[in-house]
Tab-separated table of C-alpha atoms in Angstrom:
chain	number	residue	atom	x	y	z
K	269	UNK	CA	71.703	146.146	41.192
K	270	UNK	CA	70.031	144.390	38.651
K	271	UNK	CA	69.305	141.130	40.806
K	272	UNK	CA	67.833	138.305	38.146
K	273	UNK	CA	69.997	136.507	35.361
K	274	UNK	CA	69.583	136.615	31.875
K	275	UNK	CA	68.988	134.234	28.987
K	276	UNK	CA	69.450	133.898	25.229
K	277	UNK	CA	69.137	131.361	23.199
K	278	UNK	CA	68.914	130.635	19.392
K	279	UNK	CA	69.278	127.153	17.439
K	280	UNK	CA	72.710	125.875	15.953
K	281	UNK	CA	72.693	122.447	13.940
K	282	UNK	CA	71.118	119.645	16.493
K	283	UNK	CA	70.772	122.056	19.548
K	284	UNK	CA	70.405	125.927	21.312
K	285	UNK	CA	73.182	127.623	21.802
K	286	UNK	CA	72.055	128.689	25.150
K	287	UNK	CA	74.281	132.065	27.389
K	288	UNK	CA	73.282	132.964	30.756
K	289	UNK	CA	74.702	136.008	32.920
K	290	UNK	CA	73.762	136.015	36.512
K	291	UNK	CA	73.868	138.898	39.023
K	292	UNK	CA	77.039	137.387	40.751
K	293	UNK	CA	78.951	138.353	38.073
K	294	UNK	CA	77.969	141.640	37.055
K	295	UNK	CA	76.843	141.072	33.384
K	296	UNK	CA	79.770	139.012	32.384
K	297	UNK	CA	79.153	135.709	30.635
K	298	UNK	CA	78.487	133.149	32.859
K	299	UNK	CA	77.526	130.114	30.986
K	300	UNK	CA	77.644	129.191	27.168
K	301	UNK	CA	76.018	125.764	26.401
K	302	UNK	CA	75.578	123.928	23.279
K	303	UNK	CA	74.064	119.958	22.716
K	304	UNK	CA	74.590	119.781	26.327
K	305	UNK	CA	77.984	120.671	27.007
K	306	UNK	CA	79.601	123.804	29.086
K	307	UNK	CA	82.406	126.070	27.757
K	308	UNK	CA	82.939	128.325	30.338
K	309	UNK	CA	84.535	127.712	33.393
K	310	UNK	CA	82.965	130.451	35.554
K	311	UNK	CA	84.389	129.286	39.046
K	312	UNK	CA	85.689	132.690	40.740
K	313	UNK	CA	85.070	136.006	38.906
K	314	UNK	CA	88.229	135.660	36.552
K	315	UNK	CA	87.011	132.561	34.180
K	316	UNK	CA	84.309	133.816	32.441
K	317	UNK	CA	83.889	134.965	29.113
K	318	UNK	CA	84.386	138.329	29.809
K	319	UNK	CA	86.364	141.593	29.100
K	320	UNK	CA	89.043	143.999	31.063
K	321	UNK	CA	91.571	146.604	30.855
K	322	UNK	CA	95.238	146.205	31.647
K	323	UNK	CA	96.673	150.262	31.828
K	324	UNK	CA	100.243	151.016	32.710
K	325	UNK	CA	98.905	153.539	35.421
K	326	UNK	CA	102.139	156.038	35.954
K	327	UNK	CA	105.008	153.134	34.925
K	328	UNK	CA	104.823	150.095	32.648
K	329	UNK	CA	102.499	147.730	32.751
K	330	UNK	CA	103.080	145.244	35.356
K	331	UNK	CA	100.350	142.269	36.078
K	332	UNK	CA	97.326	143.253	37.266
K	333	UNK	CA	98.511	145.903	39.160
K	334	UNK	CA	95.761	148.733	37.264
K	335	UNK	CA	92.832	145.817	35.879
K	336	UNK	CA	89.055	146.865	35.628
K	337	UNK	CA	87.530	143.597	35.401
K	338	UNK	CA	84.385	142.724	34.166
K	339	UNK	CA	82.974	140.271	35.990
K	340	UNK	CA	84.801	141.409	39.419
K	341	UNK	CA	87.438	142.092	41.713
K	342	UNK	CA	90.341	138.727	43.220
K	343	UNK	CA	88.236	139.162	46.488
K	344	UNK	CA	84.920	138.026	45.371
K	345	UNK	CA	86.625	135.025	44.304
K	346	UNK	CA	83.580	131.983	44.222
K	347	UNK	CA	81.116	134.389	46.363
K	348	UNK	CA	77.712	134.686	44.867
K	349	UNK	CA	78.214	139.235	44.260
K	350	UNK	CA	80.610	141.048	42.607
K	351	UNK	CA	82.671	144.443	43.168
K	352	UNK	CA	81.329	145.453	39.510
K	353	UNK	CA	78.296	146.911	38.887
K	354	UNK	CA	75.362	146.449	36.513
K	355	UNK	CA	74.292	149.215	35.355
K	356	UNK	CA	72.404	148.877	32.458
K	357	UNK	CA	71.087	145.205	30.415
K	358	UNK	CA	69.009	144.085	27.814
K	359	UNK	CA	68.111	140.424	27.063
K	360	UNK	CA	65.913	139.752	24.246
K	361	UNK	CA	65.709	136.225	21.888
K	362	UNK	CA	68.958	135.894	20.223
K	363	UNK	CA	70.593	139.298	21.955
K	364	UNK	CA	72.372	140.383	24.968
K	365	UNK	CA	73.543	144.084	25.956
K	366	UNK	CA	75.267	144.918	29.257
K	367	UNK	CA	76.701	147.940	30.686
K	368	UNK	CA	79.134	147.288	33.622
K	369	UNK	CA	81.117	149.663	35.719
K	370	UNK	CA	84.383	146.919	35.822
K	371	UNK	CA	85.713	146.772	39.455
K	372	UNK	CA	89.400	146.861	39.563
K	373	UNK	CA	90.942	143.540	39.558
K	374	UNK	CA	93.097	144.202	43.110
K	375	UNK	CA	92.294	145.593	45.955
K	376	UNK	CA	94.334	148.753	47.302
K	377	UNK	CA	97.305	147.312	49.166
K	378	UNK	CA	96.929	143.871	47.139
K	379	UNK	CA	100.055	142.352	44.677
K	380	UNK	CA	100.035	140.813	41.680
K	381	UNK	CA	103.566	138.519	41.110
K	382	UNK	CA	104.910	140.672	43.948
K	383	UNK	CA	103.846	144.079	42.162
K	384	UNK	CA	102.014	146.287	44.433
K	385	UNK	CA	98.301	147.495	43.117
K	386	UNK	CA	98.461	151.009	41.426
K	387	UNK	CA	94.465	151.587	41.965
K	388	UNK	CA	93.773	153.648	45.385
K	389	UNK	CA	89.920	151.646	45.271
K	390	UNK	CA	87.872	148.916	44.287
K	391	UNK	CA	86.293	150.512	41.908
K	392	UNK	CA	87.256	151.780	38.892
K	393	UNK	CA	85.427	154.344	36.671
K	394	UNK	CA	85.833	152.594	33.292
K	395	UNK	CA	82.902	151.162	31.692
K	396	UNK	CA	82.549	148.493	29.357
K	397	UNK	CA	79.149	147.899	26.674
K	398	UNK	CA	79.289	145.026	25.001
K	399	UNK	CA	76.302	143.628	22.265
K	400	UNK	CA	76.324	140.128	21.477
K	401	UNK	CA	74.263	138.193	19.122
K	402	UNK	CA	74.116	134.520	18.643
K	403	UNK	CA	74.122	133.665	15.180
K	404	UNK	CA	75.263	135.187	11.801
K	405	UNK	CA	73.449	135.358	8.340
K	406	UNK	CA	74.073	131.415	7.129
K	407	UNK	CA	76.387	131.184	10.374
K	408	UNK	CA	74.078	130.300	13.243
K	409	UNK	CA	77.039	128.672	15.813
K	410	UNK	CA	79.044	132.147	15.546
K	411	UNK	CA	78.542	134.608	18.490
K	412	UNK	CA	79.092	138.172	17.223
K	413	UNK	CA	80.745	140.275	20.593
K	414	UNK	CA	80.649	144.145	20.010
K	415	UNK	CA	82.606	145.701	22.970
K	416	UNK	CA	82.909	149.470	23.947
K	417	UNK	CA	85.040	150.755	26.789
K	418	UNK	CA	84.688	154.421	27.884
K	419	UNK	CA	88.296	155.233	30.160
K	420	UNK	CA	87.659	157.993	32.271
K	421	UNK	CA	88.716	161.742	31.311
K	422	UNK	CA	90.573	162.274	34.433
K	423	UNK	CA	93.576	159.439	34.113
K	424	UNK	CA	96.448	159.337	31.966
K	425	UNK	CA	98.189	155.911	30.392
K	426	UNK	CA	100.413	156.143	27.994
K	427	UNK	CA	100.262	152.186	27.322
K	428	UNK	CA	96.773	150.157	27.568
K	429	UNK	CA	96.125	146.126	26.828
K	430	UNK	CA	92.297	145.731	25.729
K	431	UNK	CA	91.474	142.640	26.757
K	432	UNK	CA	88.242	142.872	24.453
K	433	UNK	CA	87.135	139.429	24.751
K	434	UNK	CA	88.717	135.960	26.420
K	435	UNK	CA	87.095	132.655	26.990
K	436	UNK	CA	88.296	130.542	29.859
K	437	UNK	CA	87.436	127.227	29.069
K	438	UNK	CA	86.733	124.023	31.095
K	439	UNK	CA	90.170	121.741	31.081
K	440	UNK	CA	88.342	119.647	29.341
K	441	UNK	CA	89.479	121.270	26.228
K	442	UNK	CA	92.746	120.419	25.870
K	443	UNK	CA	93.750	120.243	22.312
K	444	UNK	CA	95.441	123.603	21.270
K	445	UNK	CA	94.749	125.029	17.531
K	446	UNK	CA	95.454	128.175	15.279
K	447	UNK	CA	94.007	129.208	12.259
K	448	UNK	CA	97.032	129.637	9.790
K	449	UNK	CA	95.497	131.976	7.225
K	450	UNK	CA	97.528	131.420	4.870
K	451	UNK	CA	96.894	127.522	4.675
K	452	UNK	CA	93.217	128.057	5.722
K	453	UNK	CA	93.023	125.438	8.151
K	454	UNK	CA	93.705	124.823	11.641
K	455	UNK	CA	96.921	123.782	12.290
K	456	UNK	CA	98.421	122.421	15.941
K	457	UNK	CA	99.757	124.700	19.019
K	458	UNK	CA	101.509	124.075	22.018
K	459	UNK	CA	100.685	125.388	25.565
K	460	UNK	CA	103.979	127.445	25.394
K	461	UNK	CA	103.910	130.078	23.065
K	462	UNK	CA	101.914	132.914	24.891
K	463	UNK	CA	99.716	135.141	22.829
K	464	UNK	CA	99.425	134.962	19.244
K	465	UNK	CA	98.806	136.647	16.382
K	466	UNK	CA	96.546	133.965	14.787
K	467	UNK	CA	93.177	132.880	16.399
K	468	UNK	CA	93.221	130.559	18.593
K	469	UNK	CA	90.909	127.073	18.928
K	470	UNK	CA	90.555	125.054	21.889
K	471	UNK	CA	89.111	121.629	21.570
K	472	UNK	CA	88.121	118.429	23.336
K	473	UNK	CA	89.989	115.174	22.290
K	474	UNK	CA	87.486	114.005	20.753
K	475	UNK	CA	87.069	116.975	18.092
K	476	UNK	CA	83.239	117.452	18.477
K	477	UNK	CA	83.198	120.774	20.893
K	478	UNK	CA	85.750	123.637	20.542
K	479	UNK	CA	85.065	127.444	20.297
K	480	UNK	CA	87.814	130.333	19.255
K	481	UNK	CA	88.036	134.058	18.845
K	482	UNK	CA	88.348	135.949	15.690
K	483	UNK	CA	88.932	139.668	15.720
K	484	UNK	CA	89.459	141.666	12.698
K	485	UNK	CA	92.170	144.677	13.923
K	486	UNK	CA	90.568	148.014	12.369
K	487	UNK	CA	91.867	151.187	13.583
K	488	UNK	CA	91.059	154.595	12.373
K	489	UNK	CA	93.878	156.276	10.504
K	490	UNK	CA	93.572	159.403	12.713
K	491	UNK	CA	93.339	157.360	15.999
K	492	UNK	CA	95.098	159.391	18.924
K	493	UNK	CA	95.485	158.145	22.235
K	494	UNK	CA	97.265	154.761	24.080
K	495	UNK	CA	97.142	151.834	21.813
């Protein structure tokens, strides 16, 4: 186990942006700060900014009933260790690299919204890479996230959600946006809708912290497999 956290850091406007992972967690984000404010809510090992796999495991996809995790499994809930492993990480000025071996979310014999878990242990045998880079060329408050997962040759799914990348967010941040691209601005969202197609914004009330995803879908033309 790889057993100290990490650091990067790189200036944005009046500040750092500042991301810390710590051993508890298994690689996975713990902490992104900017001009003194938090936007991660890293209580248990589910609100981080992190990455999983949902996979339909034998029958449709049904909770979290087959979930590598990245930062860990239910049961290590606010503990300071996580089912996942570190296996490999880099941490150098602006740039972070991880390698994690995600634990599955539930325990054998666990439920999910009274769906029994399909996994047989804790740990699963999908990994997950990711690169990420604070600041762009001209862009220095945009994080660029790279994410790899390897699924293991011996399992089957006919139906997998990659989770590549999702913030959770202080509640704090309770103004809901979208980018509408076709008016180029952000435009208001409710609580309600579920997932979207558009990127999504969250913001404080008063309008100076907020932090989204963007993720441009390209898929090979000759891509086989689960999608």
């Amino acid at each position: 186990m790889l057993s100290t956290e990490s650091v990067i850091r790189a200036p944005a406007g009046p500040s750092e942006i500042v991301i810390t992972t710590t051993p508890r967690l298994a690689g996975a984000i713990h902490s992104l700060t900017w001009n003194g404010k938090e936007f991660i809510d890293s209580h248990d090992h589910g609100r981080q900014l992190q990455s999983a796999i949902n996979c339909d495991a034998g029958g449709p996809i049904a909770a979290e009933t087959f979930n590598p995790t990245e930062a860990g499994s239910r049961d290590d809930g606010a503990g300071l260790t996580s089912t996942s492993r570190l296996l490999h990480r880099i941490a150098h000025g602006n740039q972070l690299q991880t390698t994690t071996q995600m634990a599955f979310w539930l325990a054998p014999g666990q439920t999910s919204h009274d769906q029994p878990a399909r996994n047989i242990s804790r740990f699963s045998n999908h990994l997950l890479t990711k690169r990420v880079t604070i600041g762009e060329p001209g862009l220095p408050q945009v994080l660029r996230y790279d994410v790899t997962f390897s699924l293991p040759a011996d399992e089957q799914h006919r139906h997998v959600v990659f989770e590549a990348l999702t913030g959770y967010m202080p509640a704090e941040f309770d103004i809901f946006l979208r980018f509408d691209p076709k008016e180029r601005r952000l435009v208001p969202l409710s609580d309600g809708p579920g997932e979207q197609a558009d990127p999504v914004v969250l913001s404080t009330a008063d309008g100076q912290f907020a932090m989204g995803i963007v993720a441009e879908e390209s898929l090979p033309a000759d891509l086989r497999g689960p999608r």
